Amino acid sequence: MPPMSKSPEPPSVPLTATRIAEMKMVDNGANPTVLPVRKITSSWTGHILDKDNGKYTDSAYAMKLELTMVQLWDYIFDPPPRPHDMYKPRARRAWASNRQLACSFLKRALSAPEQKLCAEEEDPIALWSYLKERHGGAAPIKQVRLLQEALTT
């Protein structure tokens, strides 16, 4: 039996502007590394988070459940790496869109004054951290305020 010949290596193609444009057109359409989250059809039914209502723990748990159900939880606690802009533009757009959806979903659970405070935040990790820092101790503070009011009357 004659020895099998190796198949020839494909010629290497230099990365020119034309070649990069071709790569963008091909992208990874059949097998994207990041899938876009489709339209979120559920509306927020949990507590509306406000600084004075002291419901952070309940709201955080409800948000976690809802974010998991709409497949956005990972964008807050275990985010996928940012796909390369040049080599995976579709995956990059899906990644950016999913991050915006995660932020929007979190903001829908806030009262109007709270939404205004974090309106410019576009990073879901930073937004969650901000909400946790701002509201995490809200219940004890409210209890102290109520005790102070009760003692002064």
Short mmCIF file of C-alpha atoms in Angstrom, two decimals:
data_model
loop_
_atom_site.label_atom_id
_atom_site.label_comp_id
_atom_site.label_asym_id
_atom_site.label_seq_id
_atom_site.Cartn_x
_atom_site.Cartn_y
_atom_site.Cartn_z
CA MET A 1 0.00 0.00 0.00
CA PRO A 2 1.52 3.36 -0.97
CA PRO A 3 2.04 5.92 1.78
CA MET A 4 -0.69 8.51 2.01
CA SER A 5 0.34 11.90 0.87
CA LYS A 6 -0.35 14.91 3.02
CA SER A 7 -2.82 17.36 1.65
CA PRO A 8 -1.11 20.60 0.71
CA GLU A 9 -1.33 23.47 3.14
CA PRO A 10 -3.54 26.32 1.96
CA PRO A 11 -1.56 29.36 0.92
CA SER A 12 -1.44 32.01 3.60
CA VAL A 13 -3.31 35.17 2.73
CA PRO A 14 -1.99 38.47 4.08
CA LEU A 15 -4.45 40.52 6.15
CA THR A 16 -5.29 43.38 3.87
CA ALA A 17 -8.24 45.72 4.16
CA THR A 18 -10.05 43.63 1.54
CA ARG A 19 -9.37 40.38 3.41
CA ILE A 20 -10.59 41.91 6.69
CA ALA A 21 -13.79 43.08 4.95
CA GLU A 22 -14.29 39.52 3.65
CA MET A 23 -13.80 38.15 7.15
CA LYS A 24 -16.41 40.56 8.47
CA MET A 25 -18.87 39.45 5.83
CA VAL A 26 -18.35 35.78 6.69
CA ASP A 27 -18.11 36.48 10.43
CA ASN A 28 -19.37 33.54 12.40
CA GLY A 29 -23.00 33.64 11.28
CA ALA A 30 -23.54 29.88 11.36
CA ASN A 31 -21.89 29.44 14.75
CA PRO A 32 -21.84 32.71 16.71
CA THR A 33 -19.93 32.80 19.97
CA VAL A 34 -22.53 35.08 21.60
CA LEU A 35 -26.24 34.71 20.92
CA PRO A 36 -28.54 37.70 21.20
CA VAL A 37 -31.23 37.49 23.85
CA ARG A 38 -34.53 37.79 22.09
CA LYS A 39 -37.32 40.16 23.05
CA ILE A 40 -38.16 40.08 26.75
CA THR A 41 -41.88 39.46 26.99
CA SER A 42 -42.32 39.44 30.75
CA SER A 43 -42.88 42.67 32.63
CA TRP A 44 -41.41 43.41 36.03
CA THR A 45 -43.80 42.19 38.73
CA GLY A 46 -41.57 42.46 41.79
CA HIS A 47 -41.21 45.31 44.29
CA ILE A 48 -40.21 48.64 42.79
CA LEU A 49 -36.92 49.44 44.46
CA ASP A 50 -36.79 52.81 46.16
CA LYS A 51 -34.39 54.14 48.76
CA ASP A 52 -37.10 54.49 51.38
CA ASN A 53 -39.01 51.23 51.05
CA GLY A 54 -36.33 48.92 52.50
CA LYS A 55 -37.14 46.07 50.13
CA TYR A 56 -33.68 45.51 48.66
CA THR A 57 -33.36 41.86 49.72
CA ASP A 58 -36.73 40.92 48.24
CA SER A 59 -36.09 42.93 45.09
CA ALA A 60 -32.58 41.52 44.60
CA TYR A 61 -33.84 37.95 44.84
CA ALA A 62 -36.73 38.64 42.45
CA MET A 63 -34.35 40.36 40.01
CA LYS A 64 -31.99 37.37 40.14
CA LEU A 65 -34.84 35.00 39.26
CA GLU A 66 -36.14 37.18 36.44
CA LEU A 67 -32.67 37.81 34.98
CA THR A 68 -32.01 34.08 35.01
CA MET A 69 -35.27 33.37 33.20
CA VAL A 70 -34.51 35.88 30.45
CA GLN A 71 -30.90 34.62 30.17
CA LEU A 72 -29.23 37.84 31.29
CA TRP A 73 -27.95 36.80 34.73
CA ASP A 74 -24.49 35.91 33.40
CA TYR A 75 -24.02 39.43 32.08
CA ILE A 76 -24.00 40.61 35.70
CA PHE A 77 -22.22 37.86 37.62
CA ASP A 78 -20.24 35.80 35.09
CA PRO A 79 -20.00 37.92 31.96
CA PRO A 80 -18.74 36.35 28.75
CA PRO A 81 -15.59 37.97 27.38
CA ARG A 82 -16.08 40.79 24.92
CA PRO A 83 -15.81 39.40 21.37
CA HIS A 84 -13.28 41.02 19.06
CA ASP A 85 -14.76 43.94 17.10
CA MET A 86 -12.94 43.12 13.88
CA TYR A 87 -13.11 39.34 13.73
CA LYS A 88 -16.50 38.71 15.32
CA PRO A 89 -18.61 41.81 14.73
CA ARG A 90 -21.98 39.98 14.99
CA ALA A 91 -21.01 38.38 18.27
CA ARG A 92 -19.76 41.79 19.49
CA ARG A 93 -23.10 43.43 18.60
CA ALA A 94 -25.04 40.65 20.35
CA TRP A 95 -22.80 40.98 23.42
CA ALA A 96 -23.32 44.76 23.57
CA SER A 97 -27.07 44.40 23.03
CA ASN A 98 -27.34 41.81 25.82
CA ARG A 99 -25.48 44.12 28.22
CA GLN A 100 -27.89 46.95 27.38
CA LEU A 101 -30.84 44.63 27.93
CA ALA A 102 -29.48 43.61 31.33
CA CYS A 103 -29.12 47.27 32.36
CA SER A 104 -32.57 48.14 31.08
CA PHE A 105 -34.10 45.20 32.89
CA LEU A 106 -32.48 46.26 36.17
CA LYS A 107 -33.59 49.86 35.70
CA ARG A 108 -37.21 48.77 35.11
CA ALA A 109 -37.29 47.51 38.68
CA LEU A 110 -36.39 50.94 40.08
CA SER A 111 -38.56 53.87 41.07
CA ALA A 112 -38.41 56.93 38.79
CA PRO A 113 -36.05 58.90 41.09
CA GLU A 114 -33.73 55.89 41.32
CA GLN A 115 -33.76 55.49 37.55
CA LYS A 116 -32.64 59.10 37.14
CA LEU A 117 -29.69 58.51 39.48
CA CYS A 118 -28.31 55.69 37.37
CA ALA A 119 -29.65 56.64 33.93
CA GLU A 120 -26.19 56.94 32.37
CA GLU A 121 -24.85 53.61 33.66
CA GLU A 122 -24.35 51.16 30.79
CA ASP A 123 -22.37 48.45 32.60
CA PRO A 124 -24.68 45.87 34.22
CA ILE A 125 -21.98 44.77 36.70
CA ALA A 126 -21.39 48.34 37.88
CA LEU A 127 -25.15 48.98 38.02
CA TRP A 128 -25.79 45.93 40.21
CA SER A 129 -22.90 46.93 42.51
CA TYR A 130 -24.26 50.47 42.75
CA LEU A 131 -27.75 49.21 43.64
CA LYS A 132 -26.36 46.80 46.23
CA GLU A 133 -24.21 49.52 47.81
CA ARG A 134 -27.00 52.11 47.77
CA HIS A 135 -29.84 49.86 48.94
CA GLY A 136 -28.16 47.01 50.78
CA GLY A 137 -28.38 48.76 54.13
CA ALA A 138 -31.68 50.52 53.49
CA ALA A 139 -33.82 48.35 55.80
CA PRO A 140 -31.78 48.95 58.99
CA ILE A 141 -31.57 52.67 58.23
CA LYS A 142 -35.34 52.86 57.78
CA GLN A 143 -35.87 51.02 61.06
CA VAL A 144 -33.60 53.45 62.89
CA ARG A 145 -35.47 56.38 61.35
CA LEU A 146 -38.82 54.92 62.44
CA LEU A 147 -37.49 54.36 65.96
CA GLN A 148 -36.23 57.93 66.10
CA GLU A 149 -39.61 59.23 64.96
CA ALA A 150 -41.41 57.07 67.53
CA LEU A 151 -39.17 58.28 70.35
CA THR A 152 -39.56 61.96 69.46
CA THR A 153 -43.38 61.88 69.41
#
